[in-house]
């Protein structure tokens, strides 16, 4: 206990260095900009900024990525409130009440509520991050080679199933990623496998693949659509604040949404877009002012925003402890972790505990930066959110190119990134799952080592894969992973349908959620 | 739900990938075949399962093209100009280096997408400055100079 407390204290001291504070501010600002632009997503932003973190210390790099993640989730609410277009799907529910408040001349209040609720949602989610992560990481100490194999399969079933329209297509995407991960030298015998040139000796560069699948593919998605002028951001003059009474009203809403968002975040496969609707609906159910819903309720805005930001801390728990990211953003974040040479699991809370606790402390501080920068910069960010796709297309392309080149200073990396960009575009058009491919590229080598080491110790007998209780638990979880989309889809549809009642019908809601996202 | 013809392409692509990897896998040592074989079987099995689902859907609900849905509002000229410009940008970087290629690429794409010249110029300056300060100065990344520029420099 004392050791943990001293690690937490040391983490805060490390996180408070000027460079870390500067990076937090820059990351949050960048995240808010990315989040508030409809068409750009949190995953895309984190992928795009990943190469910039390579030369940084691991903890600083992770803090930057965490800051972009939190900033982007909050940033989506700015355009949702002011131009009625959620920057990310996680703010779709915020647009319902937020824009109504804007129409009533309360845009300042709506933005303050979103910022205030996001801050508390994110901050409270850090509590569970601190509390549950070490406990869950200890569990993985019992894992042997066979268990690691099943863990990688479980991770894939979860993300492939939940993020796809068709479960089989999602699993196919995961299997395709696993196959691509075998390109390169055999990790055990050193034999060349499926290598068109020696460049691929170390396998496919995961970062280039990430940038291609998430960011470059988005450029192609933007390029295929007619360029439209964005709606004018509403100018507002009302005060950005809440009265003491209003804050008192919001308190229970924020706590409820925190619990919802955190649980949704911890549950692998469910993301911020589900959490925001559940948070919104629950706030309505418990509200004493139900008549305000659909007309601009601060509780509705707070319910949605606290829930989607509470997902951030929650979703880091399975990512850091089990290596199972629950959604696209955390899959990219995990890529950043692996690229820094770190493996999710007990090591992060043992050998690398100082780094991990510095990241956690940074994640706490990021929430304060989000509150400050969000409140001060709202008006400016609202104008940026109107940036045309015509400007975004070449800018993001250049950043994708320079980002993938910066990793090894090799032009071939740009070729790989561009190829994955085209592949990602086609996959998204054909309802295949790019997040599953990325995760498979990360988990593939872990699964391969697990499988082959297990078979080597058992002299080729497959029974070793079914030899322990943990293996059977993981197999059961894999089955749950495959079946969970049925449950999740029902949950999401129900939450959306409930929210639609307040939004004035399904058409209105569909209009809000139709923005494509990674 | 109806079967989409576009999904035939997905199935064919997956089978081709399986075939390609299987062909190269047979040339590997037996010990190196274990994991690739597992992933090929997995992908082949899932693709076949999807094919069966498609056939069942076709029998029950019929067949639809799917092209209209996939390429709804598709701006072909704009898309291909951006794609080809990105490929040419890559080629240009190799020959002329990063900065010249970036300015050219951005100027061409921005003007093609009808961004007013003043905004285009501002965007190019901002992006080039951002890359110079963030990547070259802050991160110390040496950006490509280009073979032609290198030769001229000598």
XYZ file of C-alpha atoms in Angstrom:
672
model
C 0.000 0.000 0.000
C 2.722 2.403 1.085
C 4.773 1.441 -1.931
C 1.853 2.218 -4.234
C 1.297 5.569 -2.541
C 4.953 6.485 -2.906
C 4.826 5.455 -6.588
C 1.762 7.646 -7.034
C 3.513 10.577 -5.383
C 6.655 10.093 -7.439
C 4.476 9.830 -10.536
C 3.010 13.258 -9.859
C 6.432 14.755 -9.262
C 7.689 13.333 -12.567
C 4.568 14.421 -14.407
C 4.953 17.964 -13.155
C 8.235 18.589 -15.005
C 8.026 21.560 -17.401
C 8.410 19.395 -20.534
C 5.582 17.078 -19.460
C 3.325 20.029 -18.627
C 4.103 21.626 -21.979
C 3.345 18.371 -23.781
C 0.073 17.976 -21.892
C -1.042 21.439 -22.965
C 0.034 20.861 -26.570
C -1.575 17.392 -26.659
C -4.883 18.610 -25.231
C -5.025 21.566 -27.636
C -4.201 19.300 -30.585
C -6.766 16.753 -29.425
C -9.510 19.388 -29.094
C -8.727 20.703 -32.592
C -8.878 17.188 -34.058
C -11.991 16.320 -32.076
C -13.941 19.424 -33.012
C -13.392 18.919 -36.750
C -16.130 16.726 -38.163
C -14.464 14.066 -40.299
C -11.409 13.658 -38.112
C -11.533 11.178 -35.259
C -9.652 10.605 -32.017
C -8.051 7.402 -33.365
C -6.888 9.192 -36.464
C -5.385 12.016 -34.409
C -3.549 9.683 -32.060
C -2.235 7.651 -35.045
C -1.080 10.805 -36.803
C 0.798 12.081 -33.767
C 2.313 8.710 -32.837
C 5.629 9.240 -34.712
C 6.178 12.514 -32.865
C 6.381 10.597 -29.578
C 9.215 8.258 -30.621
C 12.014 10.524 -29.576
C 10.343 11.390 -26.288
C 10.666 9.477 -23.028
C 8.016 6.695 -22.929
C 6.028 8.401 -20.170
C 6.053 11.752 -21.973
C 5.044 10.081 -25.232
C 2.172 8.282 -23.537
C 1.051 11.471 -21.788
C 0.897 13.248 -25.168
C -1.166 10.429 -26.678
C -3.447 10.356 -23.627
C -3.850 14.135 -23.844
C -4.824 13.945 -27.522
C -7.298 11.158 -26.702
C -9.003 13.124 -23.889
C -8.903 16.382 -25.838
C -10.442 14.799 -28.924
C -13.299 13.206 -26.985
C -14.132 16.566 -25.407
C -13.467 18.519 -28.624
C -16.308 16.737 -30.390
C -18.781 18.524 -28.136
C -17.757 22.027 -29.338
C -18.933 21.508 -32.915
C -21.883 19.449 -31.605
C -23.066 22.418 -29.550
C -22.235 25.265 -31.914
C -22.748 23.854 -35.398
C -24.987 20.873 -34.607
C -22.416 18.464 -36.056
C -20.652 16.214 -33.572
C -16.900 16.252 -34.134
C -16.724 12.617 -33.093
C -19.499 9.991 -32.690
C -18.874 10.186 -28.929
C -20.607 13.583 -28.896
C -23.674 12.640 -30.916
C -25.900 12.719 -27.824
C -24.412 16.054 -26.730
C -25.614 17.643 -29.972
C -29.243 16.927 -29.053
C -29.407 19.143 -25.984
C -26.329 21.261 -26.675
C -27.607 22.699 -29.932
C -31.039 23.333 -28.432
C -29.332 25.405 -25.750
C -27.444 27.292 -28.480
C -30.739 28.066 -30.235
C -32.033 29.452 -26.949
C -28.998 31.732 -26.674
C -27.283 29.594 -24.031
C -24.318 28.342 -26.050
C -21.862 29.615 -23.426
C -23.660 27.719 -20.697
C -23.811 24.570 -22.862
C -20.081 24.728 -23.563
C -19.278 25.310 -19.909
C -21.475 22.370 -18.935
C -19.754 20.132 -21.511
C -16.325 21.216 -20.295
C -17.220 20.902 -16.622
C -18.815 17.454 -17.047
C -15.974 16.233 -19.273
C -13.470 17.312 -16.639
C -15.230 15.474 -13.833
C -15.952 12.418 -15.980
C -12.310 12.171 -17.004
C -10.965 12.920 -13.537
C -13.165 10.379 -11.792
C -12.246 7.755 -14.388
C -8.634 8.106 -13.192
C -9.748 6.757 -9.795
C -10.650 3.406 -11.313
C -7.525 3.513 -13.457
C -5.406 3.772 -10.311
C -7.428 1.225 -8.375
C -8.194 -1.565 -10.858
C -5.139 -1.579 -13.132
C -2.599 -3.055 -10.693
C -5.128 -5.668 -9.523
C -5.930 -6.828 -13.041
C -2.257 -6.797 -14.022
C -1.487 -9.202 -11.147
C -3.908 -11.682 -12.695
C -1.752 -11.955 -15.807
C 1.145 -13.281 -13.674
C -0.626 -16.630 -13.895
C -0.426 -16.582 -17.680
C 1.860 -19.023 -19.519
C 2.459 -19.366 -23.279
C -0.893 -21.037 -24.029
C -2.767 -18.380 -22.078
C -1.033 -15.612 -24.024
C -2.130 -17.270 -27.236
C -5.758 -17.305 -26.112
C -5.484 -13.758 -24.792
C -4.456 -12.506 -28.228
C -7.371 -14.373 -29.807
C -9.722 -12.908 -27.190
C -8.535 -9.387 -27.948
C -9.242 -9.919 -31.598
C -12.684 -11.457 -31.148
C -13.710 -8.519 -28.998
C -12.612 -5.708 -31.290
C -13.479 -7.554 -34.498
C -16.951 -8.385 -33.261
C -18.033 -5.137 -31.722
C -16.671 -2.624 -34.203
C -18.058 -4.335 -37.302
C -21.453 -4.427 -38.969
C -20.958 -8.149 -39.647
C -19.289 -10.292 -36.980
C -17.792 -12.658 -39.580
C -16.390 -9.746 -41.598
C -14.832 -8.331 -38.428
C -13.229 -11.677 -37.653
C -12.052 -11.968 -41.267
C -10.347 -8.586 -40.876
C -8.628 -9.819 -37.725
C -7.480 -13.014 -39.448
C -6.162 -10.953 -42.376
C -4.183 -8.835 -39.909
C -2.781 -11.970 -38.251
C -1.654 -13.242 -41.643
C -0.008 -9.912 -42.504
C 1.762 -10.012 -39.114
C 3.592 -13.196 -40.213
C 5.503 -11.252 -42.879
C 9.172 -10.957 -41.913
C 11.714 -13.152 -40.181
C 10.383 -16.082 -38.197
C 10.740 -14.925 -34.547
C 11.999 -18.342 -33.413
C 13.951 -19.906 -36.310
C 14.895 -16.698 -38.139
C 13.658 -18.069 -41.487
C 12.478 -15.492 -44.065
C 8.695 -15.550 -44.448
C 6.647 -13.948 -47.223
C 9.244 -11.221 -47.753
C 9.316 -9.498 -51.145
C 12.465 -7.632 -50.046
C 14.866 -7.402 -47.109
C 13.063 -4.213 -46.004
C 10.377 -6.445 -44.513
C 12.812 -8.437 -42.338
C 11.387 -6.896 -39.173
C 7.849 -7.344 -40.443
C 5.327 -4.719 -41.406
C 5.996 -1.461 -39.581
C 3.021 -1.211 -37.239
C 3.129 2.583 -37.006
C 3.063 3.000 -40.782
C 0.183 0.551 -40.953
C -1.610 2.474 -38.194
C -1.175 5.823 -39.931
C -2.262 4.346 -43.248
C -5.298 2.485 -41.935
C -6.612 5.264 -39.714
C -5.348 8.575 -41.095
C -4.545 8.155 -44.792
C -7.710 6.144 -45.396
C -9.659 9.044 -43.875
C -8.058 11.381 -46.416
C -9.426 9.168 -49.197
C -12.833 9.104 -47.512
C -12.833 12.915 -47.428
C -11.562 13.094 -51.028
C -14.405 11.016 -52.432
C -17.110 13.277 -50.986
C -18.318 16.534 -52.407
C -16.628 19.397 -50.557
C -19.293 21.304 -48.689
C -19.063 24.510 -46.726
C -19.533 23.864 -43.031
C -22.317 25.518 -41.110
C -21.509 28.852 -39.546
C -20.491 28.474 -35.912
C -22.994 30.287 -33.751
C -21.551 33.356 -32.098
C -22.521 33.566 -28.465
C -22.398 36.287 -25.887
C -23.868 34.619 -22.815
C -21.583 33.978 -19.856
C -19.695 30.691 -19.771
C -20.598 29.620 -16.278
C -23.063 27.699 -14.135
C -24.742 28.905 -10.975
C -24.170 27.087 -7.699
C -27.644 25.569 -7.935
C -27.049 24.309 -11.448
C -23.781 22.695 -10.381
C -25.643 21.035 -7.520
C -28.195 19.660 -9.984
C -25.408 18.272 -12.170
C -23.548 16.481 -9.380
C -25.602 13.250 -9.304
C -25.811 13.236 -13.119
C -22.030 13.380 -13.401
C -21.517 10.624 -10.825
C -24.004 8.336 -12.602
C -22.442 9.022 -15.978
C -18.982 8.438 -14.548
C -20.013 4.965 -13.363
C -21.666 4.196 -16.718
C -18.756 5.511 -18.773
C -16.210 3.733 -16.651
C -17.954 0.375 -16.880
C -18.426 0.792 -20.617
C -14.751 1.720 -20.942
C -13.515 -1.255 -18.932
C -15.742 -3.602 -20.933
C -13.609 -4.423 -23.941
C -15.354 -3.612 -27.164
C -17.739 -0.932 -25.989
C -16.710 2.659 -26.597
C -17.497 6.298 -25.979
C -20.240 6.414 -28.621
C -22.345 3.899 -26.648
C -21.478 5.547 -23.321
C -22.676 9.002 -24.394
C -26.154 7.735 -25.269
C -26.397 5.652 -22.093
C -25.227 8.617 -20.016
C -27.741 10.882 -21.745
C -30.657 8.463 -21.279
C -29.860 7.823 -17.640
C -29.670 11.538 -16.931
C -33.147 11.895 -18.400
C -34.550 8.979 -16.422
C -33.349 10.412 -13.117
C -33.948 14.072 -13.911
C -36.438 16.173 -11.979
C -36.780 18.392 -15.050
C -37.686 15.864 -17.730
C -39.670 18.506 -19.579
C -36.413 20.271 -20.448
C -35.077 17.304 -22.423
C -35.252 17.956 -26.131
C -35.448 21.689 -25.446
C -31.912 22.186 -24.153
C -31.198 20.509 -20.845
C -27.873 21.023 -19.045
C -28.346 17.612 -17.435
C -28.523 16.033 -20.903
C -25.292 17.696 -21.974
C -23.549 16.782 -18.714
C -24.844 13.199 -18.784
C -23.484 12.604 -22.250
C -20.153 14.395 -21.805
C -19.301 12.972 -18.367
C -19.987 9.464 -19.686
C -17.905 9.726 -22.853
C -14.939 11.192 -20.990
C -15.225 8.617 -18.216
C -14.627 6.002 -20.911
C -11.068 7.272 -21.437
C -9.663 6.159 -18.079
C -11.775 3.005 -18.028
C -10.704 1.854 -21.473
C -7.036 2.169 -20.518
C -7.471 -0.512 -17.845
C -7.823 -3.588 -20.142
C -5.352 -2.014 -22.567
C -2.554 -1.576 -20.052
C -3.158 -4.708 -18.004
C -4.271 -7.368 -20.479
C -3.224 -5.824 -23.765
C -6.823 -5.802 -24.943
C -7.847 -2.400 -26.258
C -11.563 -1.851 -26.134
C -11.774 0.450 -29.151
C -9.827 1.957 -32.046
C -8.196 4.781 -30.049
C -6.858 2.503 -27.353
C -5.668 0.071 -30.053
C -3.561 2.915 -31.458
C -2.434 3.893 -27.949
C -1.372 0.316 -27.352
C 0.583 0.498 -30.585
C 2.420 3.482 -29.086
C 3.160 1.448 -25.960
C 4.482 -1.557 -27.885
C 6.575 0.642 -30.184
C 8.265 2.105 -27.098
C 9.303 -1.474 -26.263
C 6.781 -1.899 -23.463
C 4.454 -4.851 -23.045
C 1.064 -4.462 -21.361
C 0.721 -6.553 -18.225
C 2.398 -6.982 -14.839
C 5.735 -5.543 -16.034
C 4.120 -2.129 -16.358
C 3.281 -2.266 -12.649
C 6.580 -3.828 -11.588
C 9.714 -3.060 -13.541
C 8.179 -0.034 -15.287
C 5.952 1.127 -12.414
C 7.547 4.601 -12.156
C 6.813 5.198 -15.849
C 3.260 3.862 -15.562
C 2.452 5.962 -12.511
C 3.920 9.033 -14.185
C 1.574 8.388 -17.099
C -1.370 7.975 -14.710
C -0.479 11.225 -12.947
C -0.145 12.895 -16.335
C -3.571 11.570 -17.242
C -5.009 13.209 -14.114
C -3.315 16.522 -14.914
C -4.501 16.339 -18.524
C -8.072 16.699 -17.233
C -7.169 20.056 -15.671
C -5.575 21.211 -18.906
C -8.689 20.089 -20.750
C -10.838 22.200 -18.449
C -8.609 25.279 -18.767
C -7.867 25.109 -22.473
C -11.440 24.070 -23.245
C -12.930 27.050 -21.452
C -10.436 29.620 -22.692
C -10.262 28.413 -26.280
C -13.893 27.454 -27.008
C -14.555 30.344 -29.367
C -11.334 29.807 -31.302
C -11.814 26.056 -31.556
C -15.326 26.616 -32.852
C -13.905 28.612 -35.755
C -11.265 25.952 -36.473
C -14.003 23.301 -36.584
C -15.309 25.037 -39.709
C -12.093 24.308 -41.607
C -13.005 22.940 -44.999
C -12.211 19.375 -46.075
C -10.434 20.926 -49.061
C -7.782 22.218 -46.655
C -7.768 19.122 -44.470
C -7.077 16.708 -47.358
C -3.590 17.969 -48.325
C -2.647 18.890 -44.743
C -3.420 15.447 -43.321
C -1.712 13.800 -46.321
C 1.500 15.729 -45.669
C 1.385 14.882 -41.953
C 0.847 11.180 -42.785
C 3.861 11.246 -45.121
C 6.204 13.057 -42.776
C 5.018 11.017 -39.783
C 5.673 7.668 -41.406
C 9.033 8.846 -42.784
C 10.176 10.115 -39.383
C 10.144 6.627 -37.821
C 13.122 5.073 -39.644
C 13.895 7.843 -42.132
C 13.117 5.459 -44.945
C 10.972 6.329 -47.979
C 9.790 2.713 -48.103
C 7.871 3.427 -44.894
C 5.827 6.007 -46.817
C 5.128 3.403 -49.505
C 3.873 0.981 -46.824
C 1.769 3.722 -45.221
C 0.220 4.696 -48.547
C -0.513 1.047 -49.404
C -2.230 0.565 -46.061
C -4.099 3.816 -46.681
C -5.583 2.409 -49.874
C -6.248 -0.943 -48.169
C -7.895 0.851 -45.239
C -10.060 2.905 -47.567
C -11.285 -0.176 -49.438
C -11.822 -2.039 -46.189
C -13.936 0.768 -44.775
C -15.962 1.004 -47.976
C -16.624 -2.741 -47.858
C -17.490 -2.818 -44.138
C -14.323 -4.615 -43.104
C -12.701 -3.597 -39.833
C -9.446 -1.603 -39.888
C -9.124 -1.583 -36.078
C -9.087 -5.392 -36.089
C -6.221 -5.410 -38.623
C -4.191 -3.009 -36.472
C -4.825 -5.008 -33.339
C -3.919 -8.228 -35.148
C -0.638 -6.677 -36.255
C 0.133 -5.884 -32.606
C -1.225 -9.081 -31.060
C -0.096 -11.416 -33.871
C 3.535 -11.748 -32.735
C 2.430 -12.196 -29.078
C -0.024 -14.921 -30.104
C 2.537 -16.608 -32.347
C 5.153 -16.778 -29.613
C 2.526 -18.091 -27.203
C 1.313 -20.779 -29.573
C 4.719 -21.963 -30.695
C 6.289 -21.979 -27.240
C 3.288 -23.875 -25.885
C 3.522 -26.456 -28.675
C 7.273 -26.772 -28.188
C 6.946 -27.523 -24.482
C 4.199 -30.076 -25.155
C 6.160 -31.601 -28.064
C 3.528 -30.638 -30.575
C 0.450 -31.721 -28.633
C -2.489 -29.318 -29.079
C -3.908 -30.413 -25.723
C -1.588 -27.886 -24.040
C -3.875 -25.139 -25.323
C -6.705 -26.562 -23.206
C -4.696 -27.651 -20.204
C -5.452 -24.986 -17.597
C -8.475 -23.331 -16.036
C -7.250 -19.922 -17.248
C -7.185 -21.285 -20.824
C -10.803 -22.380 -20.521
C -11.802 -19.040 -19.015
C -10.150 -17.278 -21.952
C -11.838 -19.618 -24.439
C -15.174 -18.805 -22.790
C -14.322 -15.112 -23.069
C -13.515 -15.594 -26.772
C -16.996 -17.054 -27.261
C -18.407 -14.113 -25.304
C -16.348 -11.822 -27.543
C -17.941 -13.290 -30.639
C -21.456 -13.161 -29.202
C -21.169 -9.785 -27.437
C -21.930 -7.702 -30.563
C -25.479 -9.036 -30.526
C -25.902 -7.690 -26.991
C -23.981 -4.463 -27.696
C -25.968 -3.714 -30.845
C -29.203 -4.109 -28.922
C -27.879 -1.871 -26.153
C -26.770 0.815 -28.610
C -29.996 0.681 -30.615
C -32.076 0.934 -27.461
C -30.017 3.877 -26.190
C -30.271 5.603 -29.572
C -33.994 4.972 -29.813
C -34.527 6.407 -26.328
C -32.384 9.409 -27.236
C -34.306 9.826 -30.492
C -37.481 10.434 -28.524
C -35.877 13.567 -27.178
C -34.131 14.540 -30.388
C -37.438 14.751 -32.230
C -37.291 11.487 -34.099
C -34.857 9.028 -35.545
C -34.174 11.072 -38.674
C -32.701 13.850 -36.580
C -30.482 11.442 -34.702
C -29.347 9.645 -37.836
C -28.366 13.002 -39.271
C -26.181 13.597 -36.229
C -24.559 10.185 -36.200
C -24.040 9.792 -39.936
C -20.549 11.362 -39.801
C -18.190 8.575 -40.621
C -15.634 7.670 -38.038
C -12.738 5.287 -37.716
C -30.664 -8.682 -45.501
C -29.929 -9.070 -49.229
C -26.635 -10.384 -50.531
C -24.428 -7.631 -51.928
C -22.510 -8.279 -55.127
C -19.655 -6.125 -53.815
C -19.075 -8.761 -51.130
C -18.086 -11.218 -53.859
C -15.026 -9.033 -54.336
C -14.250 -9.283 -50.611
C -14.500 -13.081 -50.705
C -12.363 -13.363 -53.875
C -9.730 -11.021 -52.378
C -9.526 -13.079 -49.178
C -9.189 -16.348 -51.118
C -6.416 -14.818 -53.255
C -4.597 -13.707 -50.081
C -4.982 -17.225 -48.632
C -3.716 -18.762 -51.880
C -0.708 -16.435 -52.072
C 0.343 -17.045 -48.491
C -0.319 -20.803 -48.759
C 1.849 -21.079 -51.882
C 4.759 -19.321 -50.152
C 4.171 -21.167 -46.894
C 4.759 -24.563 -48.536
C 8.307 -23.437 -49.340
C 9.093 -22.844 -45.646
C 10.637 -25.317 -43.203
C 8.054 -27.433 -41.393
C 8.748 -25.722 -38.052
C 8.124 -22.282 -39.578
C 4.819 -23.334 -41.110
C 2.855 -23.819 -37.869
C 1.605 -20.294 -37.214
C 1.125 -19.137 -40.834
C -0.809 -22.369 -41.475
C -3.032 -21.620 -38.478
C -3.778 -18.083 -39.695
C -4.375 -19.207 -43.298
C -6.822 -21.891 -42.139
C -8.525 -19.308 -39.906
C -8.929 -16.779 -42.721
C -9.972 -19.459 -45.222
C -12.535 -20.869 -42.784
C -14.021 -17.466 -41.951
C -14.164 -16.460 -45.622
C -15.954 -19.702 -46.460
C -18.363 -19.103 -43.583
C -19.075 -15.654 -44.964
C -19.582 -17.107 -48.439
C -22.159 -19.521 -47.018
C -23.886 -16.606 -45.254
C -23.976 -14.755 -48.574
C -25.485 -17.720 -50.417
C -28.135 -18.165 -47.712
C -28.936 -14.423 -47.842
C -29.177 -14.569 -51.645
C -31.609 -17.485 -51.515
C -33.738 -15.938 -48.764
C -33.783 -12.265 -49.685
C -32.276 -11.980 -53.162
C -29.255 -10.141 -54.505
C -28.496 -6.421 -54.766
C -25.605 -4.625 -56.419
C -24.228 -2.827 -53.341
C -22.194 -0.531 -55.625
C -24.674 2.332 -55.213
C -24.386 2.114 -51.445
C -20.584 1.776 -51.405
C -19.991 4.587 -53.884
C -22.874 6.891 -52.943
C -21.993 10.501 -53.876
C -18.590 9.290 -55.081
C -16.663 12.166 -56.686
C -14.523 10.106 -59.043
C -12.443 12.923 -60.567
C -11.724 14.521 -57.189
C -10.862 11.182 -55.592
C -8.487 10.039 -58.321
C -6.793 13.443 -58.568
C -6.079 13.297 -54.815
C -4.900 9.666 -55.011
C -2.631 10.265 -58.022
C -1.346 13.499 -56.486
C -0.396 11.541 -53.335
C 1.478 8.955 -55.410
C 3.251 11.663 -57.424
C 4.072 13.445 -54.176
C 5.870 10.304 -53.022
C 7.835 10.112 -56.287
C 8.677 13.819 -56.085
C 9.994 13.441 -52.524
C 12.450 10.823 -53.800
C 13.768 13.115 -56.535
C 13.307 16.657 -55.260
C 13.226 16.281 -51.505
C 10.540 16.957 -48.948
C 10.084 20.712 -48.919
C 9.859 21.377 -52.671
C 7.532 18.394 -53.138
C 5.322 19.458 -50.235
C 4.898 22.981 -51.547
C 4.091 21.659 -55.032
C 1.716 18.958 -53.793
C -0.181 21.250 -51.455
C -0.441 24.068 -53.980
C -1.763 21.753 -56.698
C -4.302 19.987 -54.475
C -5.506 23.152 -52.737
C -6.009 24.991 -55.997
C -7.697 21.961 -57.575
C -10.081 21.799 -54.604
C -10.873 25.470 -55.243
C -9.407 26.905 -52.077
C -8.841 30.639 -52.659
C -5.163 31.412 -53.469
C -4.609 33.485 -50.340
C -5.912 30.719 -48.057
C -3.877 28.197 -50.053
C -0.702 30.198 -49.551
C -1.350 30.593 -45.822
C -2.039 26.847 -45.470
C 1.180 25.905 -47.280
C 3.270 28.289 -45.161
C 1.687 27.091 -41.902
C 2.166 23.384 -42.702
C 5.740 23.769 -43.945
C 6.629 25.856 -40.877
C 4.931 23.332 -38.578
C 6.885 20.470 -40.091
C 10.148 22.375 -40.006
C 9.822 23.336 -36.355
C 8.093 20.186 -35.056
C 9.961 17.509 -36.976
C 13.255 19.010 -38.101
C 14.064 21.328 -35.194
C 12.226 19.787 -32.222
C 12.486 16.068 -33.070
C 15.692 16.275 -35.088
C 14.309 14.334 -38.058
C 16.383 14.836 -41.191
C 13.809 15.075 -43.948
C 14.695 13.700 -47.415
C 16.685 16.045 -49.631
C 16.011 14.179 -52.895
C 18.419 12.582 -55.356
C 18.245 15.469 -57.864
C 18.877 18.093 -55.211
C 21.719 16.008 -53.786
C 23.308 15.768 -57.260
C 22.891 19.512 -57.808
C 24.393 20.189 -54.398
C 27.532 18.239 -55.288
